[in-house]
Short mmCIF file of C-alpha atoms in Angstrom, two decimals:
data_model
loop_
_atom_site.label_atom_id
_atom_site.label_comp_id
_atom_site.label_asym_id
_atom_site.label_seq_id
_atom_site.Cartn_x
_atom_site.Cartn_y
_atom_site.Cartn_z
CA UNK D 1 139.99 -111.87 -46.13
CA UNK D 2 136.38 -112.97 -45.55
CA UNK D 3 136.34 -115.53 -42.73
CA UNK D 4 134.12 -118.56 -43.19
CA UNK D 5 132.72 -121.00 -40.65
CA UNK D 6 135.28 -123.53 -41.88
CA UNK D 7 138.05 -121.02 -41.10
CA UNK D 8 136.66 -120.42 -37.62
CA UNK D 9 136.53 -124.15 -37.01
CA UNK D 10 140.21 -124.50 -37.89
CA UNK D 11 141.20 -121.58 -35.65
CA UNK D 12 139.08 -122.83 -32.75
CA UNK D 13 140.61 -126.29 -33.09
CA UNK D 14 144.12 -124.87 -32.93
CA UNK D 15 143.05 -122.85 -29.90
CA UNK D 16 142.23 -126.15 -28.18
CA UNK D 17 145.32 -128.09 -29.24
CA UNK D 18 147.90 -125.26 -29.59
CA UNK D 19 149.93 -126.88 -32.38
CA UNK D 20 148.89 -129.38 -35.07
CA UNK D 21 150.05 -130.82 -38.37
CA UNK D 22 147.97 -130.38 -41.50
CA UNK D 23 146.97 -134.05 -41.32
CA UNK D 24 145.74 -133.63 -37.73
CA UNK D 25 143.80 -130.49 -38.64
CA UNK D 26 142.16 -132.37 -41.50
CA UNK D 27 141.27 -135.31 -39.27
CA UNK D 28 139.64 -132.99 -36.74
CA UNK D 29 138.04 -130.42 -39.04
CA UNK D 30 137.56 -132.00 -42.47
CA UNK D 31 137.74 -135.81 -42.32
CA UNK D 32 135.48 -136.01 -45.37
CA UNK D 33 138.14 -134.56 -47.69
CA UNK D 34 139.73 -137.13 -49.99
CA UNK D 35 143.02 -135.22 -50.16
CA UNK D 36 144.70 -132.39 -48.32
CA UNK D 37 144.98 -130.03 -51.28
CA UNK D 38 141.99 -127.82 -50.49
CA UNK D 39 142.89 -127.68 -46.81
CA UNK D 40 146.44 -126.63 -47.64
CA UNK D 41 145.04 -123.76 -49.71
CA UNK D 42 142.82 -122.70 -46.80
CA UNK D 43 145.73 -122.85 -44.36
CA UNK D 44 147.81 -120.75 -46.74
CA UNK D 45 145.06 -118.10 -46.91
CA UNK D 46 144.79 -118.04 -43.11
CA UNK D 47 148.55 -117.58 -42.89
CA UNK D 48 148.49 -114.76 -45.43
CA UNK D 49 145.69 -113.09 -43.46
CA UNK D 50 147.82 -113.17 -40.32
CA UNK D 51 145.80 -115.73 -38.35
CA UNK D 52 148.18 -118.69 -38.52
CA UNK D 53 151.91 -119.25 -38.30
CA UNK D 54 153.68 -122.19 -39.90
CA UNK D 55 156.68 -123.19 -37.83
CA UNK D 56 160.01 -123.00 -39.63
CA UNK D 57 160.84 -126.53 -38.45
CA UNK D 58 158.92 -129.62 -39.50
CA UNK D 59 158.13 -132.68 -37.41
CA UNK D 60 159.09 -136.18 -38.44
CA UNK D 61 156.14 -138.48 -38.92
CA UNK D 62 156.42 -141.79 -37.01
CA UNK D 63 156.50 -144.85 -39.26
CA UNK D 64 157.37 -142.85 -42.38
CA UNK D 65 160.37 -141.18 -43.97
CA UNK D 66 158.52 -137.89 -44.30
CA UNK D 67 158.15 -134.72 -42.28
CA UNK D 68 155.32 -132.23 -41.98
CA UNK D 69 154.93 -128.55 -41.06
CA UNK D 70 153.03 -127.58 -37.94
CA UNK D 71 150.69 -124.65 -37.40
CA UNK D 72 149.78 -122.48 -34.42
CA UNK D 73 147.69 -119.35 -33.83
CA UNK D 74 148.62 -115.68 -33.83
CA UNK D 75 147.30 -113.02 -31.46
CA UNK D 76 144.88 -111.63 -34.12
CA UNK D 77 143.38 -115.12 -34.38
CA UNK D 78 142.62 -115.23 -30.65
CA UNK D 79 141.03 -111.78 -30.92
CA UNK D 80 138.94 -112.96 -33.85
CA UNK D 81 137.76 -116.02 -31.90
CA UNK D 82 136.96 -113.95 -28.83
CA UNK D 83 134.83 -111.63 -30.97
CA UNK D 84 133.19 -114.42 -32.96
CA UNK D 85 132.18 -116.46 -29.90
CA UNK D 86 131.80 -113.47 -27.53
CA UNK D 87 134.19 -115.30 -25.21
CA UNK D 88 137.17 -113.44 -23.78
CA UNK D 89 138.83 -116.65 -22.59
CA UNK D 90 140.18 -117.02 -26.12
CA UNK D 91 142.42 -114.03 -25.41
CA UNK D 92 144.35 -116.21 -22.95
CA UNK D 93 145.13 -118.87 -25.57
CA UNK D 94 148.87 -119.33 -26.03
CA UNK D 95 150.36 -117.94 -29.23
CA UNK D 96 153.97 -118.53 -28.14
CA UNK D 97 156.24 -120.00 -30.79
CA UNK D 98 156.74 -123.67 -29.89
CA UNK D 99 160.32 -124.64 -29.20
CA UNK D 100 161.74 -126.54 -32.17
CA UNK D 101 163.03 -129.33 -29.95
CA UNK D 102 159.54 -129.83 -28.50
CA UNK D 103 157.52 -130.03 -31.71
CA UNK D 104 157.53 -133.83 -31.92
CA UNK D 105 156.54 -133.99 -28.27
CA UNK D 106 153.59 -131.66 -28.83
CA UNK D 107 152.36 -133.59 -31.85
CA UNK D 108 152.63 -136.88 -29.94
CA UNK D 109 150.69 -135.40 -27.01
CA UNK D 110 147.94 -134.19 -29.30
CA UNK D 111 147.80 -137.61 -30.95
CA UNK D 112 147.21 -139.13 -27.50
CA UNK D 113 144.59 -136.51 -26.75
CA UNK D 114 142.75 -137.28 -29.97
CA UNK D 115 142.68 -140.98 -29.10
CA UNK D 116 141.26 -140.19 -25.66
CA UNK D 117 138.60 -137.88 -27.09
CA UNK D 118 137.63 -140.48 -29.69
CA UNK D 119 137.34 -143.05 -26.91
CA UNK D 120 134.86 -140.81 -25.12
CA UNK D 121 132.59 -140.90 -28.17
CA UNK D 122 132.36 -144.71 -28.08
CA UNK D 123 130.51 -144.79 -24.76
CA UNK D 124 128.24 -142.62 -22.61
CA UNK D 125 129.22 -143.52 -19.05
CA UNK D 126 132.43 -141.49 -18.71
CA UNK D 127 132.74 -137.82 -19.68
CA UNK D 128 135.84 -135.79 -20.44
CA UNK D 129 135.06 -132.61 -18.52
CA UNK D 130 138.17 -130.47 -18.86
CA UNK D 131 141.56 -130.53 -20.57
CA UNK D 132 144.50 -128.18 -19.99
CA UNK D 133 147.69 -128.18 -22.04
CA UNK D 134 151.18 -127.50 -20.73
CA UNK D 135 151.28 -123.87 -21.86
CA UNK D 136 147.57 -123.20 -21.49
CA UNK D 137 146.36 -120.72 -18.89
CA UNK D 138 144.43 -122.53 -16.16
CA UNK D 139 142.34 -119.58 -14.90
CA UNK D 140 141.62 -117.76 -18.13
CA UNK D 141 139.00 -115.36 -16.72
CA UNK D 142 141.25 -113.97 -13.97
CA UNK D 143 143.37 -110.85 -14.28
CA UNK D 144 146.46 -111.37 -16.42
CA UNK D 145 148.83 -110.92 -13.46
CA UNK D 146 146.97 -113.60 -11.51
CA UNK D 147 146.87 -116.22 -14.27
CA UNK D 148 148.89 -119.41 -13.87
CA UNK D 149 149.74 -122.66 -15.67
CA UNK D 150 150.00 -126.36 -14.88
CA UNK D 151 153.69 -125.94 -14.10
CA UNK D 152 153.80 -125.53 -10.33
CA UNK D 153 156.76 -124.25 -8.35
CA UNK D 154 156.85 -126.16 -5.08
CA UNK D 155 160.00 -124.88 -3.37
CA UNK D 156 163.06 -122.71 -3.98
CA UNK D 157 165.48 -124.52 -1.67
CA UNK D 158 165.87 -127.21 -2.72
CA UNK D 159 164.44 -126.33 -6.14
CA UNK D 160 161.37 -128.43 -6.83
CA UNK D 161 158.58 -128.07 -9.37
CA UNK D 162 155.99 -130.18 -11.16
CA UNK D 163 155.47 -129.72 -14.90
CA UNK D 164 152.79 -132.00 -16.40
CA UNK D 165 152.53 -132.24 -20.16
CA UNK D 166 148.75 -131.92 -19.81
CA UNK D 167 145.94 -132.50 -17.35
CA UNK D 168 142.31 -133.50 -17.67
CA UNK D 169 139.26 -134.50 -15.65
CA UNK D 170 137.07 -137.57 -16.17
CA UNK D 171 133.67 -137.74 -14.53
CA UNK D 172 132.06 -141.06 -13.64
CA UNK D 173 129.20 -142.04 -11.32
CA UNK D 174 129.11 -138.75 -9.48
CA UNK D 175 132.87 -138.31 -9.10
CA UNK D 176 135.40 -136.23 -11.01
CA UNK D 177 139.02 -137.38 -11.06
CA UNK D 178 142.13 -135.54 -12.22
CA UNK D 179 144.63 -137.21 -14.55
CA UNK D 180 147.98 -135.74 -15.55
CA UNK D 181 149.65 -136.82 -18.79
CA UNK D 182 153.34 -137.55 -19.26
CA UNK D 183 154.09 -138.24 -22.92
CA UNK D 184 157.33 -140.17 -23.39
CA UNK D 185 159.24 -140.27 -26.69
CA UNK D 186 162.01 -142.52 -25.43
CA UNK D 187 164.65 -139.80 -25.14
CA UNK D 188 165.50 -140.49 -21.47
CA UNK D 189 166.05 -143.77 -19.67
CA UNK D 190 163.28 -145.14 -17.40
CA UNK D 191 165.61 -144.68 -14.43
CA UNK D 192 166.14 -141.00 -15.27
CA UNK D 193 162.41 -140.46 -15.75
CA UNK D 194 161.55 -142.02 -12.39
CA UNK D 195 164.22 -139.98 -10.63
CA UNK D 196 163.32 -136.68 -12.30
CA UNK D 197 159.53 -136.73 -12.35
CA UNK D 198 158.29 -138.40 -9.18
CA UNK D 199 159.27 -135.90 -6.46
CA UNK D 200 157.28 -133.07 -8.00
CA UNK D 201 154.13 -135.14 -8.44
CA UNK D 202 154.51 -136.59 -4.95
CA UNK D 203 154.63 -133.12 -3.40
CA UNK D 204 151.76 -131.94 -5.59
CA UNK D 205 149.68 -134.87 -4.27
CA UNK D 206 150.75 -134.41 -0.66
CA UNK D 207 149.62 -130.77 -0.73
CA UNK D 208 146.48 -131.50 -2.75
CA UNK D 209 147.49 -128.88 -5.30
CA UNK D 210 145.71 -130.68 -8.12
CA UNK D 211 142.63 -128.92 -6.74
CA UNK D 212 144.19 -125.60 -7.73
CA UNK D 213 144.39 -126.77 -11.34
CA UNK D 214 140.99 -128.48 -11.33
CA UNK D 215 138.76 -127.17 -8.50
CA UNK D 216 135.87 -129.30 -9.75
CA UNK D 217 137.49 -132.58 -8.70
CA UNK D 218 135.68 -134.57 -6.02
CA UNK D 219 138.69 -136.71 -5.11
CA UNK D 220 141.74 -136.01 -2.99
CA UNK D 221 144.00 -138.06 -5.23
CA UNK D 222 144.99 -137.96 -8.89
CA UNK D 223 146.71 -140.32 -11.34
CA UNK D 224 149.64 -139.74 -13.69
CA UNK D 225 149.31 -141.47 -17.05
CA UNK D 226 152.77 -142.19 -18.42
CA UNK D 227 152.29 -142.97 -22.13
CA UNK D 228 155.45 -144.41 -23.65
CA UNK D 229 156.65 -145.87 -26.92
CA UNK D 230 156.70 -149.63 -26.35
CA UNK D 231 156.05 -152.47 -23.91
CA UNK D 232 159.66 -152.63 -22.67
CA UNK D 233 159.74 -148.97 -21.62
CA UNK D 234 156.29 -149.33 -20.09
CA UNK D 235 157.35 -152.31 -17.95
CA UNK D 236 160.79 -150.95 -17.03
CA UNK D 237 159.51 -147.52 -16.05
CA UNK D 238 156.83 -149.09 -13.85
CA UNK D 239 159.55 -151.10 -12.11
CA UNK D 240 161.78 -148.03 -11.59
CA UNK D 241 158.87 -146.08 -10.11
CA UNK D 242 158.43 -148.66 -7.35
CA UNK D 243 161.15 -147.24 -5.09
CA UNK D 244 160.34 -143.59 -5.76
CA UNK D 245 158.01 -141.22 -3.84
CA UNK D 246 154.28 -141.91 -4.29
CA UNK D 247 154.55 -144.68 -6.91
CA UNK D 248 150.82 -145.27 -6.35
CA UNK D 249 150.09 -142.18 -8.47
CA UNK D 250 151.54 -143.63 -11.66
CA UNK D 251 149.96 -145.73 -14.40
CA UNK D 252 152.13 -146.69 -17.39
CA UNK D 253 150.69 -147.29 -20.86
CA UNK D 254 152.26 -148.67 -24.03
CA UNK D 255 151.29 -146.21 -26.79
CA UNK D 256 150.73 -149.11 -29.19
CA UNK D 257 147.99 -150.49 -26.93
CA UNK D 258 146.26 -147.15 -26.55
CA UNK D 259 143.29 -146.87 -28.92
CA UNK D 260 139.84 -145.31 -28.65
CA UNK D 261 138.45 -148.81 -28.04
CA UNK D 262 140.92 -149.75 -25.27
CA UNK D 263 141.39 -146.47 -23.40
CA UNK D 264 138.73 -146.85 -20.72
CA UNK D 265 137.79 -150.49 -20.27
CA UNK D 266 140.71 -152.65 -21.40
CA UNK D 267 143.58 -153.60 -19.01
CA UNK D 268 146.25 -151.45 -20.68
CA UNK D 269 147.51 -149.60 -17.58
CA UNK D 270 150.45 -151.03 -15.63
CA UNK D 271 151.15 -149.97 -12.05
CA UNK D 272 154.39 -150.15 -10.07
CA UNK D 273 153.46 -153.61 -8.76
CA UNK D 274 153.31 -154.99 -12.27
CA UNK D 275 149.52 -155.25 -12.21
CA UNK D 276 147.50 -154.52 -15.34
CA UNK D 277 144.04 -153.01 -15.08
CA UNK D 278 141.56 -150.90 -17.03
CA UNK D 279 141.33 -147.22 -16.28
CA UNK D 280 137.66 -147.65 -15.44
CA UNK D 281 136.17 -150.69 -13.78
CA UNK D 282 132.92 -151.74 -15.49
CA UNK D 283 129.82 -151.74 -13.32
CA UNK D 284 129.22 -155.14 -11.79
CA UNK D 285 125.86 -156.52 -12.82
CA UNK D 286 123.80 -158.03 -10.02
CA UNK D 287 123.16 -161.53 -11.36
CA UNK D 288 120.13 -162.06 -9.15
CA UNK D 289 118.39 -159.04 -10.65
CA UNK D 290 119.58 -159.54 -14.23
#
């Protein structure tokens, strides 16, 4: 089939996010459309041409009684993008079939990512420099055998690893800081989460291995953003983290408070001491010179 610029935009967007619903694709690629009918036709044509796969399972949509199919790229799509943009890094984009039991998690993560990216557009002080998904190759230009992912094996005996859902870098006032994302859907208790997740991140921080994922960082420390479903889980998880290794790394956020307007400058993060603060402290204005 002839490939249009609109088709390329859809494929490139899926290359960035890995898996998306039709509604998310429309919001990112065609927000001007009044309905999803024309986009559905385009997605069907891309599937028939072998560039997209529609997962056999659908994801439930929060707040509704409905469910929606999700889409992800095929290998021919990555080859098409590499040729179109003259960029071989597209060849390292994941085309693995998402696990059915992880689809809701992926869609929730991408929803959070979209909120963060929209928040970046509302200001000019902070920049989102780099984003890496869970299954995305970190060093895309290296030889295939040397490529690695965010998941980091830390020891064999005892077995210990760190597996962030995503990672990104924010730059501000000459510094670049790493943030890892943990997207919570409420399937495990706060106690279980604190016990299971903290040792890996603590060891990652102690060894400074975030620099392997994001060599551009200027800071020797990173933060873990734990985005959860409600205020109770946010507060309880923060409390459970207090007695675990390196609780200083963690910032808990109630998903319902996370919006493009609040992400950076509103006090929506909760640390293990029960203190709320914004992710970014506004510059203090010198009153004498104002």
